[in-house]
Amino acid sequence: DIYSILNEIVKCDSIGKFNNELGYIYYKLKQKEKVVGYIICINSEKYTNDDLSILSVLVKQVSVAMQLYEYNQNEVKHQVLENELNLLSKQQKLIMNKGNKELSNNKELYYYHQPARVVGGDFYHAIKKAEDKIVTILADVMGHGMVSNYVVAMIKGAFKVLAKQFETPSEIMNNLNKFLFDEFDEMGVFTTCIISVIDSKNNTMTLSNAGHYYPIGVKKDKSSNFIQCVKGIPIGILEDAKYSEVEVDISDYRLISMYTDGILEINNENKEEFGVDRLKNFLTKNADLNKLELITSLKSE
């Protein structure tokens, strides 16, 4: 009976807490320091601090969704922002305009980006560290519009510094989280992220994952798989989060795709999402197309 514990939860000063004697865990939903609601889970045999961290992520997602809803409701009233948003869109393209790279051993990196609105929260960048080695980042900021454009610029600046300072994806990811945590926390944003170091001479790709989707790999024999790498917590959630890495042999791969939820959440006329399985099947069937044909075909699909 959740109603019997509501008064106790409302009286708690803590923003989030669990009580295993009464069998509940909660986290306050806040906007501009005002408590506007609670997310409460009940009836588990035991809650832990990890559960509390996960609940905090959900709360931030809900809070951002509420802010986006309010923004969308007011959007019609603020057409004067159109010029500013177009300027931000141009700035965002400039931020990612050097992401395409050619590697040795007949390999290349190619990215395609189209925001759902004028400005998006997806970010990609690649830095060539040596003739045979490139470090890349793909991030999806929780929240869109002007705030996400600012966050994207922050991520790029931090990544450029850290990619030159550290060698491995996990080192870069750990320090990226420390570098950005305070500002992300104050702004109430976070980002999923995947960082890779590609060694085209030795045919390896080393990955570190902060809550992002697994890359999809299509091999030369037309088989395909999700490239598994341990998912850490998104950047900006926990200051002391630790991130691991995995090295993958890419010599047998024809294509490896990293992506954000923008492609996955597109709906058809029946409100059915495109989804990760359709994307994997599409890439498997079309891996031999050149990059421009692949994008055109994917749009059609």
PDB file of C-alpha atoms in Angstrom:
ATOM      1  CA  ASP A   1       0.000   0.000   0.000  1.00  0.00           C
ATOM      2  CA  ILE A   2       2.015   2.937  -1.279  1.00  0.00           C
ATOM      3  CA  TYR A   3      -0.347   5.512   0.206  1.00  0.00           C
ATOM      4  CA  SER A   4       0.607   4.504   3.725  1.00  0.00           C
ATOM      5  CA  ILE A   5       4.196   5.673   3.159  1.00  0.00           C
ATOM      6  CA  LEU A   6       3.561   8.817   1.108  1.00  0.00           C
ATOM      7  CA  ASN A   7       3.518  11.165   4.096  1.00  0.00           C
ATOM      8  CA  GLU A   8       6.831   9.782   5.324  1.00  0.00           C
ATOM      9  CA  ILE A   9       8.400  10.244   1.883  1.00  0.00           C
ATOM     10  CA  VAL A  10       7.109  13.818   1.520  1.00  0.00           C
ATOM     11  CA  LYS A  11       8.602  14.725   4.929  1.00  0.00           C
ATOM     12  CA  CYS A  12      12.080  13.429   3.975  1.00  0.00           C
ATOM     13  CA  ASP A  13      14.653  16.148   3.323  1.00  0.00           C
ATOM     14  CA  SER A  14      16.797  13.889   1.138  1.00  0.00           C
ATOM     15  CA  ILE A  15      16.381  14.237  -2.637  1.00  0.00           C
ATOM     16  CA  GLY A  16      16.453  10.450  -2.938  1.00  0.00           C
ATOM     17  CA  LYS A  17      16.388   7.583  -0.459  1.00  0.00           C
ATOM     18  CA  PHE A  18      15.528   3.922  -0.022  1.00  0.00           C
ATOM     19  CA  ASN A  19      14.097   2.055   2.970  1.00  0.00           C
ATOM     20  CA  ASN A  20      14.326  -1.727   2.832  1.00  0.00           C
ATOM     21  CA  GLU A  21      12.295  -2.199   6.007  1.00  0.00           C
ATOM     22  CA  LEU A  22       9.241  -0.612   4.414  1.00  0.00           C
ATOM     23  CA  GLY A  23      10.247  -1.696   0.909  1.00  0.00           C
ATOM     24  CA  TYR A  24      10.412   1.507  -1.089  1.00  0.00           C
ATOM     25  CA  ILE A  25      12.814   3.776  -2.969  1.00  0.00           C
ATOM     26  CA  TYR A  26      12.101   7.291  -4.208  1.00  0.00           C
ATOM     27  CA  TYR A  27      13.666  10.254  -5.961  1.00  0.00           C
ATOM     28  CA  LYS A  28      12.299  13.787  -6.072  1.00  0.00           C
ATOM     29  CA  LEU A  29      11.439  15.368  -9.398  1.00  0.00           C
ATOM     30  CA  LYS A  30      12.605  18.990  -9.286  1.00  0.00           C
ATOM     31  CA  GLN A  31      12.388  21.959 -11.615  1.00  0.00           C
ATOM     32  CA  LYS A  32      14.203  25.180 -10.706  1.00  0.00           C
ATOM     33  CA  GLU A  33      14.727  23.898  -7.141  1.00  0.00           C
ATOM     34  CA  LYS A  34      10.989  23.291  -6.726  1.00  0.00           C
ATOM     35  CA  VAL A  35       9.766  19.764  -6.034  1.00  0.00           C
ATOM     36  CA  VAL A  36       7.075  19.026  -8.622  1.00  0.00           C
ATOM     37  CA  GLY A  37       6.670  15.308  -7.977  1.00  0.00           C
ATOM     38  CA  TYR A  38       8.221  12.002  -6.981  1.00  0.00           C
ATOM     39  CA  ILE A  39       9.158   8.777  -8.702  1.00  0.00           C
ATOM     40  CA  ILE A  40       8.588   5.925  -6.252  1.00  0.00           C
ATOM     41  CA  CYS A  41       9.252   2.198  -6.612  1.00  0.00           C
ATOM     42  CA  ILE A  42       7.976  -0.367  -4.124  1.00  0.00           C
ATOM     43  CA  ASN A  43       7.934  -4.051  -3.230  1.00  0.00           C
ATOM     44  CA  SER A  44      11.494  -5.073  -4.096  1.00  0.00           C
ATOM     45  CA  GLU A  45      13.144  -7.343  -1.544  1.00  0.00           C
ATOM     46  CA  LYS A  46      16.170  -5.046  -1.359  1.00  0.00           C
ATOM     47  CA  TYR A  47      17.175  -1.700  -2.817  1.00  0.00           C
ATOM     48  CA  THR A  48      20.794  -0.518  -3.172  1.00  0.00           C
ATOM     49  CA  ASN A  49      22.735   2.652  -3.915  1.00  0.00           C
ATOM     50  CA  ASP A  50      23.023   1.448  -7.533  1.00  0.00           C
ATOM     51  CA  ASP A  51      19.224   1.433  -7.749  1.00  0.00           C
ATOM     52  CA  LEU A  52      19.228   4.987  -6.399  1.00  0.00           C
ATOM     53  CA  SER A  53      21.712   6.047  -9.090  1.00  0.00           C
ATOM     54  CA  ILE A  54      19.599   4.457 -11.827  1.00  0.00           C
ATOM     55  CA  LEU A  55      16.489   6.182 -10.471  1.00  0.00           C
ATOM     56  CA  SER A  56      18.336   9.514 -10.529  1.00  0.00           C
ATOM     57  CA  VAL A  57      19.016   8.977 -14.256  1.00  0.00           C
ATOM     58  CA  LEU A  58      15.326   8.311 -14.895  1.00  0.00           C
ATOM     59  CA  VAL A  59      14.369  11.429 -12.914  1.00  0.00           C
ATOM     60  CA  LYS A  60      16.697  13.577 -15.020  1.00  0.00           C
ATOM     61  CA  GLN A  61      15.231  12.111 -18.209  1.00  0.00           C
ATOM     62  CA  VAL A  62      11.680  12.868 -17.026  1.00  0.00           C
ATOM     63  CA  SER A  63      12.693  16.385 -15.958  1.00  0.00           C
ATOM     64  CA  VAL A  64      14.263  17.093 -19.361  1.00  0.00           C
ATOM     65  CA  ALA A  65      11.182  15.653 -21.107  1.00  0.00           C
ATOM     66  CA  MET A  66       8.928  17.987 -19.082  1.00  0.00           C
ATOM     67  CA  GLN A  67      11.101  20.973 -19.984  1.00  0.00           C
ATOM     68  CA  LEU A  68      11.055  19.966 -23.665  1.00  0.00           C
ATOM     69  CA  TYR A  69       7.267  19.663 -23.500  1.00  0.00           C
ATOM     70  CA  GLU A  70       6.985  23.173 -22.046  1.00  0.00           C
ATOM     71  CA  TYR A  71       9.402  24.438 -24.703  1.00  0.00           C
ATOM     72  CA  ASN A  72       7.353  22.833 -27.492  1.00  0.00           C
ATOM     73  CA  GLN A  73       4.142  24.329 -26.087  1.00  0.00           C
ATOM     74  CA  ASN A  74       5.671  27.788 -26.161  1.00  0.00           C
ATOM     75  CA  GLU A  75       7.531  27.353 -29.440  1.00  0.00           C
ATOM     76  CA  VAL A  76       4.767  28.853 -31.570  1.00  0.00           C
ATOM     77  CA  LYS A  77       4.828  31.982 -29.406  1.00  0.00           C
ATOM     78  CA  HIS A  78       8.544  32.500 -29.912  1.00  0.00           C
ATOM     79  CA  GLN A  79       9.112  32.594 -33.668  1.00  0.00           C
ATOM     80  CA  VAL A  80      11.548  35.449 -33.061  1.00  0.00           C
ATOM     81  CA  LEU A  81      14.040  32.784 -32.027  1.00  0.00           C
ATOM     82  CA  GLU A  82      14.206  31.342 -35.550  1.00  0.00           C
ATOM     83  CA  ASN A  83      17.192  33.402 -36.663  1.00  0.00           C
ATOM     84  CA  GLU A  84      19.092  32.573 -33.498  1.00  0.00           C
ATOM     85  CA  LEU A  85      18.363  28.875 -33.915  1.00  0.00           C
ATOM     86  CA  ASN A  86      19.558  28.936 -37.520  1.00  0.00           C
ATOM     87  CA  LEU A  87      22.781  30.527 -36.308  1.00  0.00           C
ATOM     88  CA  LEU A  88      23.153  27.779 -33.704  1.00  0.00           C
ATOM     89  CA  SER A  89      22.594  25.158 -36.398  1.00  0.00           C
ATOM     90  CA  LYS A  90      25.436  26.622 -38.454  1.00  0.00           C
ATOM     91  CA  GLN A  91      27.635  26.676 -35.360  1.00  0.00           C
ATOM     92  CA  GLN A  92      26.848  23.024 -34.671  1.00  0.00           C
ATOM     93  CA  LYS A  93      27.815  22.026 -38.233  1.00  0.00           C
ATOM     94  CA  LEU A  94      31.098  23.875 -37.788  1.00  0.00           C
ATOM     95  CA  ILE A  95      31.724  21.926 -34.590  1.00  0.00           C
ATOM     96  CA  MET A  96      31.506  18.614 -36.477  1.00  0.00           C
ATOM     97  CA  ASN A  97      32.791  19.657 -39.909  1.00  0.00           C
ATOM     98  CA  LYS A  98      36.094  17.761 -39.751  1.00  0.00           C
ATOM     99  CA  GLY A  99      34.775  14.379 -38.670  1.00  0.00           C
ATOM    100  CA  ASN A 100      35.408  12.496 -41.924  1.00  0.00           C
ATOM    101  CA  LYS A 101      38.829  10.854 -41.997  1.00  0.00           C
ATOM    102  CA  GLU A 102      40.802   8.559 -44.280  1.00  0.00           C
ATOM    103  CA  LEU A 103      42.902   5.848 -42.613  1.00  0.00           C
ATOM    104  CA  SER A 104      45.571   3.477 -43.842  1.00  0.00           C
ATOM    105  CA  ASN A 105      44.740  -0.031 -45.100  1.00  0.00           C
ATOM    106  CA  ASN A 106      41.883   1.305 -47.240  1.00  0.00           C
ATOM    107  CA  LYS A 107      39.721   2.359 -44.269  1.00  0.00           C
ATOM    108  CA  GLU A 108      37.744   5.516 -43.739  1.00  0.00           C
ATOM    109  CA  LEU A 109      35.411   7.210 -41.272  1.00  0.00           C
ATOM    110  CA  TYR A 110      32.244   8.872 -42.497  1.00  0.00           C
ATOM    111  CA  TYR A 111      29.481  10.530 -40.517  1.00  0.00           C
ATOM    112  CA  TYR A 112      25.987  11.744 -41.349  1.00  0.00           C
ATOM    113  CA  HIS A 113      24.105  14.169 -39.112  1.00  0.00           C
ATOM    114  CA  GLN A 114      20.622  15.631 -39.480  1.00  0.00           C
ATOM    115  CA  PRO A 115      18.982  17.154 -36.366  1.00  0.00           C
ATOM    116  CA  ALA A 116      15.308  16.424 -35.790  1.00  0.00           C
ATOM    117  CA  ARG A 117      14.821  20.136 -35.148  1.00  0.00           C
ATOM    118  CA  VAL A 118      16.970  23.088 -36.103  1.00  0.00           C
ATOM    119  CA  VAL A 119      19.525  22.149 -33.448  1.00  0.00           C
ATOM    120  CA  GLY A 120      20.198  18.629 -32.198  1.00  0.00           C
ATOM    121  CA  GLY A 121      21.928  17.066 -29.236  1.00  0.00           C
ATOM    122  CA  ASP A 122      23.994  14.499 -31.150  1.00  0.00           C
ATOM    123  CA  PHE A 123      27.727  15.027 -31.476  1.00  0.00           C
ATOM    124  CA  TYR A 124      30.531  13.292 -33.375  1.00  0.00           C
ATOM    125  CA  HIS A 125      34.208  14.153 -33.724  1.00  0.00           C
ATOM    126  CA  ALA A 126      37.412  12.399 -34.798  1.00  0.00           C
ATOM    127  CA  ILE A 127      41.041  13.314 -34.159  1.00  0.00           C
ATOM    128  CA  LYS A 128      43.964  11.809 -36.048  1.00  0.00           C
ATOM    129  CA  LYS A 129      46.675  11.067 -33.472  1.00  0.00           C
ATOM    130  CA  ALA A 130      49.079   9.284 -35.809  1.00  0.00           C
ATOM    131  CA  GLU A 131      49.184   8.000 -39.376  1.00  0.00           C
ATOM    132  CA  ASP A 132      47.504   4.736 -38.335  1.00  0.00           C
ATOM    133  CA  LYS A 133      45.573   5.837 -35.242  1.00  0.00           C
ATOM    134  CA  ILE A 134      42.388   7.870 -34.850  1.00  0.00           C
ATOM    135  CA  VAL A 135      40.330   8.574 -31.724  1.00  0.00           C
ATOM    136  CA  THR A 136      36.579   9.219 -32.143  1.00  0.00           C
ATOM    137  CA  ILE A 137      33.664  10.221 -29.949  1.00  0.00           C
ATOM    138  CA  LEU A 138      29.912   9.875 -30.494  1.00  0.00           C
ATOM    139  CA  ALA A 139      27.631  11.473 -27.895  1.00  0.00           C
ATOM    140  CA  ASP A 140      23.896  11.970 -27.476  1.00  0.00           C
ATOM    141  CA  VAL A 141      23.049  14.842 -25.114  1.00  0.00           C
ATOM    142  CA  MET A 142      19.858  14.387 -23.089  1.00  0.00           C
ATOM    143  CA  GLY A 143      17.932  17.476 -24.156  1.00  0.00           C
ATOM    144  CA  HIS A 144      17.870  19.474 -27.374  1.00  0.00           C
ATOM    145  CA  GLY A 145      17.767  23.063 -28.523  1.00  0.00           C
ATOM    146  CA  MET A 146      20.056  25.866 -27.408  1.00  0.00           C
ATOM    147  CA  VAL A 147      21.257  24.150 -24.223  1.00  0.00           C
ATOM    148  CA  SER A 148      22.375  21.051 -26.108  1.00  0.00           C
ATOM    149  CA  ASN A 149      24.311  23.205 -28.586  1.00  0.00           C
ATOM    150  CA  TYR A 150      26.230  24.720 -25.678  1.00  0.00           C
ATOM    151  CA  VAL A 151      26.827  21.274 -24.173  1.00  0.00           C
ATOM    152  CA  VAL A 152      28.053  19.918 -27.526  1.00  0.00           C
ATOM    153  CA  ALA A 153      30.616  22.732 -27.689  1.00  0.00           C
ATOM    154  CA  MET A 154      31.758  21.868 -24.144  1.00  0.00           C
ATOM    155  CA  ILE A 155      32.154  18.190 -25.015  1.00  0.00           C
ATOM    156  CA  LYS A 156      34.198  18.977 -28.123  1.00  0.00           C
ATOM    157  CA  GLY A 157      36.542  21.300 -26.239  1.00  0.00           C
ATOM    158  CA  ALA A 158      37.101  18.805 -23.436  1.00  0.00           C
ATOM    159  CA  PHE A 159      37.503  15.869 -25.839  1.00  0.00           C
ATOM    160  CA  LYS A 160      40.136  17.654 -27.956  1.00  0.00           C
ATOM    161  CA  VAL A 161      42.236  18.338 -24.866  1.00  0.00           C
ATOM    162  CA  LEU A 162      41.850  14.888 -23.319  1.00  0.00           C
ATOM    163  CA  ALA A 163      42.354  12.936 -26.568  1.00  0.00           C
ATOM    164  CA  LYS A 164      45.795  14.512 -26.909  1.00  0.00           C
ATOM    165  CA  GLN A 165      46.632  13.996 -23.229  1.00  0.00           C
ATOM    166  CA  PHE A 166      45.567  10.344 -22.833  1.00  0.00           C
ATOM    167  CA  GLU A 167      46.026   7.250 -24.993  1.00  0.00           C
ATOM    168  CA  THR A 168      43.173   4.874 -24.127  1.00  0.00           C
ATOM    169  CA  PRO A 169      39.388   5.360 -24.482  1.00  0.00           C
ATOM    170  CA  SER A 170      38.751   4.532 -20.821  1.00  0.00           C
ATOM    171  CA  GLU A 171      41.255   7.163 -19.654  1.00  0.00           C
ATOM    172  CA  ILE A 172      39.645   9.747 -21.924  1.00  0.00           C
ATOM    173  CA  MET A 173      36.136   8.781 -20.755  1.00  0.00           C
ATOM    174  CA  ASN A 174      37.016   8.817 -17.049  1.00  0.00           C
ATOM    175  CA  ASN A 175      38.574  12.252 -17.322  1.00  0.00           C
ATOM    176  CA  LEU A 176      35.820  13.567 -19.590  1.00  0.00           C
ATOM    177  CA  ASN A 177      33.288  12.742 -16.877  1.00  0.00           C
ATOM    178  CA  LYS A 178      35.392  14.462 -14.194  1.00  0.00           C
ATOM    179  CA  PHE A 179      35.996  17.444 -16.475  1.00  0.00           C
ATOM    180  CA  LEU A 180      32.311  18.021 -17.259  1.00  0.00           C
ATOM    181  CA  PHE A 181      30.521  16.741 -14.167  1.00  0.00           C
ATOM    182  CA  ASP A 182      30.139  19.984 -12.185  1.00  0.00           C
ATOM    183  CA  GLU A 183      28.741  21.995 -15.080  1.00  0.00           C
ATOM    184  CA  PHE A 184      26.512  19.159 -16.279  1.00  0.00           C
ATOM    185  CA  ASP A 185      25.182  18.734 -12.750  1.00  0.00           C
ATOM    186  CA  GLU A 186      24.344  22.428 -12.440  1.00  0.00           C
ATOM    187  CA  MET A 187      22.635  22.448 -15.838  1.00  0.00           C
ATOM    188  CA  GLY A 188      20.739  19.217 -15.152  1.00  0.00           C
ATOM    189  CA  VAL A 189      21.991  17.505 -18.310  1.00  0.00           C
ATOM    190  CA  PHE A 190      23.913  14.327 -19.084  1.00  0.00           C
ATOM    191  CA  THR A 191      25.045  12.476 -22.181  1.00  0.00           C
ATOM    192  CA  THR A 192      25.502   8.943 -23.371  1.00  0.00           C
ATOM    193  CA  CYS A 193      28.823   8.563 -25.103  1.00  0.00           C
ATOM    194  CA  ILE A 194      31.077   6.065 -26.857  1.00  0.00           C
ATOM    195  CA  ILE A 195      34.783   6.695 -27.437  1.00  0.00           C
ATOM    196  CA  SER A 196      36.932   4.564 -29.720  1.00  0.00           C
ATOM    197  CA  VAL A 197      40.577   4.380 -30.701  1.00  0.00           C
ATOM    198  CA  ILE A 198      40.989   2.850 -34.167  1.00  0.00           C
ATOM    199  CA  ASP A 199      44.371   1.384 -35.093  1.00  0.00           C
ATOM    200  CA  SER A 200      44.155   0.746 -38.846  1.00  0.00           C
ATOM    201  CA  LYS A 201      47.645  -0.783 -39.008  1.00  0.00           C
ATOM    202  CA  ASN A 202      46.898  -3.500 -36.439  1.00  0.00           C
ATOM    203  CA  ASN A 203      43.184  -3.727 -37.359  1.00  0.00           C
ATOM    204  CA  THR A 204      41.890  -3.044 -33.839  1.00  0.00           C
ATOM    205  CA  MET A 205      39.232  -0.826 -32.369  1.00  0.00           C
ATOM    206  CA  THR A 206      39.243  -0.165 -28.623  1.00  0.00           C
ATOM    207  CA  LEU A 207      35.912   1.009 -27.173  1.00  0.00           C
ATOM    208  CA  SER A 208      34.745   2.653 -23.954  1.00  0.00           C
ATOM    209  CA  ASN A 209      30.986   3.040 -23.489  1.00  0.00           C
ATOM    210  CA  ALA A 210      29.072   5.464 -21.230  1.00  0.00           C
ATOM    211  CA  GLY A 211      25.511   4.186 -21.535  1.00  0.00           C
ATOM    212  CA  HIS A 212      25.365   4.283 -25.352  1.00  0.00           C
ATOM    213  CA  TYR A 213      24.060   1.751 -27.888  1.00  0.00           C
ATOM    214  CA  TYR A 214      26.356  -1.091 -28.947  1.00  0.00           C
ATOM    215  CA  PRO A 215      27.981  -0.558 -32.372  1.00  0.00           C
ATOM    216  CA  ILE A 216      26.709  -2.764 -35.201  1.00  0.00           C
ATOM    217  CA  GLY A 217      29.346  -4.670 -37.159  1.00  0.00           C
ATOM    218  CA  VAL A 218      28.877  -6.317 -40.568  1.00  0.00           C
ATOM    219  CA  LYS A 219      31.579  -8.804 -41.553  1.00  0.00           C
ATOM    220  CA  LYS A 220      32.912  -9.575 -45.009  1.00  0.00           C
ATOM    221  CA  ASP A 221      30.932 -12.828 -45.075  1.00  0.00           C
ATOM    222  CA  LYS A 222      27.722 -10.756 -44.568  1.00  0.00           C
ATOM    223  CA  SER A 223      27.168 -11.950 -40.991  1.00  0.00           C
ATOM    224  CA  SER A 224      26.507  -9.199 -38.440  1.00  0.00           C
ATOM    225  CA  ASN A 225      26.574  -8.650 -34.701  1.00  0.00           C
ATOM    226  CA  PHE A 226      26.339  -6.090 -31.933  1.00  0.00           C
ATOM    227  CA  ILE A 227      29.874  -5.334 -30.763  1.00  0.00           C
ATOM    228  CA  GLN A 228      29.669  -5.854 -27.009  1.00  0.00           C
ATOM    229  CA  CYS A 229      31.371  -3.379 -24.682  1.00  0.00           C
ATOM    230  CA  VAL A 230      30.529  -2.817 -21.014  1.00  0.00           C
ATOM    231  CA  LYS A 231      28.038   0.039 -20.653  1.00  0.00           C
ATOM    232  CA  GLY A 232      29.046   2.458 -17.941  1.00  0.00           C
ATOM    233  CA  ILE A 233      26.747   5.139 -16.548  1.00  0.00           C
ATOM    234  CA  PRO A 234      26.187   8.201 -18.782  1.00  0.00           C
ATOM    235  CA  ILE A 235      28.556  11.159 -18.479  1.00  0.00           C
ATOM    236  CA  GLY A 236      27.428  13.698 -15.863  1.00  0.00           C
ATOM    237  CA  ILE A 237      25.511  11.354 -13.532  1.00  0.00           C
ATOM    238  CA  LEU A 238      28.149  10.273 -10.994  1.00  0.00           C
ATOM    239  CA  GLU A 239      31.330  12.240 -10.416  1.00  0.00           C
ATOM    240  CA  ASP A 240      33.407   9.182  -9.505  1.00  0.00           C
ATOM    241  CA  ALA A 241      32.059   6.863 -12.238  1.00  0.00           C
ATOM    242  CA  LYS A 242      34.620   4.422 -13.627  1.00  0.00           C
ATOM    243  CA  TYR A 243      34.715   3.319 -17.266  1.00  0.00           C
ATOM    244  CA  SER A 244      36.301   0.226 -18.784  1.00  0.00           C
ATOM    245  CA  GLU A 245      37.285  -0.629 -22.355  1.00  0.00           C
ATOM    246  CA  VAL A 246      37.399  -3.574 -24.753  1.00  0.00           C
ATOM    247  CA  GLU A 247      39.633  -4.200 -27.772  1.00  0.00           C
ATOM    248  CA  VAL A 248      38.012  -5.639 -30.914  1.00  0.00           C
ATOM    249  CA  ASP A 249      39.696  -7.201 -33.950  1.00  0.00           C
ATOM    250  CA  ILE A 250      38.163  -5.406 -36.946  1.00  0.00           C
ATOM    251  CA  SER A 251      40.101  -7.163 -39.708  1.00  0.00           C
ATOM    252  CA  ASP A 252      37.044  -9.212 -40.777  1.00  0.00           C
ATOM    253  CA  TYR A 253      34.569  -6.307 -40.748  1.00  0.00           C
ATOM    254  CA  ARG A 254      33.267  -4.654 -43.897  1.00  0.00           C
ATOM    255  CA  LEU A 255      31.436  -1.964 -41.960  1.00  0.00           C
ATOM    256  CA  ILE A 256      31.013  -0.810 -38.356  1.00  0.00           C
ATOM    257  CA  SER A 257      28.206   1.587 -37.505  1.00  0.00           C
ATOM    258  CA  MET A 258      27.782   3.772 -34.426  1.00  0.00           C
ATOM    259  CA  TYR A 259      24.482   5.643 -34.175  1.00  0.00           C
ATOM    260  CA  THR A 260      22.161   7.554 -31.855  1.00  0.00           C
ATOM    261  CA  ASP A 261      18.488   7.068 -31.046  1.00  0.00           C
ATOM    262  CA  GLY A 262      17.527   9.593 -33.733  1.00  0.00           C
ATOM    263  CA  ILE A 263      17.366   6.857 -36.365  1.00  0.00           C
ATOM    264  CA  LEU A 264      15.879   4.280 -33.986  1.00  0.00           C
ATOM    265  CA  GLU A 265      12.932   6.397 -32.808  1.00  0.00           C
ATOM    266  CA  ILE A 266      11.614   7.454 -36.217  1.00  0.00           C
ATOM    267  CA  ASN A 267       7.968   6.328 -36.470  1.00  0.00           C
ATOM    268  CA  ASN A 268       6.043   5.060 -39.472  1.00  0.00           C
ATOM    269  CA  GLU A 269       2.378   5.856 -40.110  1.00  0.00           C
ATOM    270  CA  ASN A 270       1.394   3.184 -37.568  1.00  0.00           C
ATOM    271  CA  LYS A 271       3.512   4.842 -34.847  1.00  0.00           C
ATOM    272  CA  GLU A 272       5.914   1.904 -34.989  1.00  0.00           C
ATOM    273  CA  GLU A 273       9.555   2.748 -34.283  1.00  0.00           C
ATOM    274  CA  PHE A 274      12.269   1.826 -36.775  1.00  0.00           C
ATOM    275  CA  GLY A 275      14.288   0.245 -33.963  1.00  0.00           C
ATOM    276  CA  VAL A 276      17.737  -1.262 -33.642  1.00  0.00           C
ATOM    277  CA  ASP A 277      16.888  -4.637 -35.226  1.00  0.00           C
ATOM    278  CA  ARG A 278      15.700  -3.022 -38.466  1.00  0.00           C
ATOM    279  CA  LEU A 279      18.846  -0.900 -38.547  1.00  0.00           C
ATOM    280  CA  LYS A 280      21.013  -3.990 -38.084  1.00  0.00           C
ATOM    281  CA  ASN A 281      19.163  -5.875 -40.843  1.00  0.00           C
ATOM    282  CA  PHE A 282      19.418  -2.892 -43.190  1.00  0.00           C
ATOM    283  CA  LEU A 283      23.179  -2.527 -42.654  1.00  0.00           C
ATOM    284  CA  THR A 284      23.683  -6.266 -43.139  1.00  0.00           C
ATOM    285  CA  LYS A 285      21.922  -6.200 -46.507  1.00  0.00           C
ATOM    286  CA  ASN A 286      23.501  -2.969 -47.737  1.00  0.00           C
ATOM    287  CA  ALA A 287      27.047  -3.011 -46.368  1.00  0.00           C
ATOM    288  CA  ASP A 288      28.534  -3.133 -49.888  1.00  0.00           C
ATOM    289  CA  LEU A 289      26.973   0.185 -50.943  1.00  0.00           C
ATOM    290  CA  ASN A 290      29.214   3.228 -50.979  1.00  0.00           C
ATOM    291  CA  LYS A 291      28.694   5.746 -48.177  1.00  0.00           C
ATOM    292  CA  LEU A 292      26.422   8.147 -50.075  1.00  0.00           C
ATOM    293  CA  GLU A 293      24.254   5.348 -51.488  1.00  0.00           C
ATOM    294  CA  LEU A 294      23.998   3.881 -47.993  1.00  0.00           C
ATOM    295  CA  ILE A 295      22.640   7.138 -46.534  1.00  0.00           C
ATOM    296  CA  THR A 296      20.182   7.594 -49.405  1.00  0.00           C
ATOM    297  CA  SER A 297      18.927   4.020 -49.063  1.00  0.00           C
ATOM    298  CA  LEU A 298      18.628   4.335 -45.281  1.00  0.00           C
ATOM    299  CA  LYS A 299      16.483   7.450 -45.635  1.00  0.00           C
ATOM    300  CA  SER A 300      14.254   5.576 -48.065  1.00  0.00           C
ATOM    301  CA  GLU A 301      14.032   2.581 -45.736  1.00  0.00           C
TER     302      GLU A 301
END
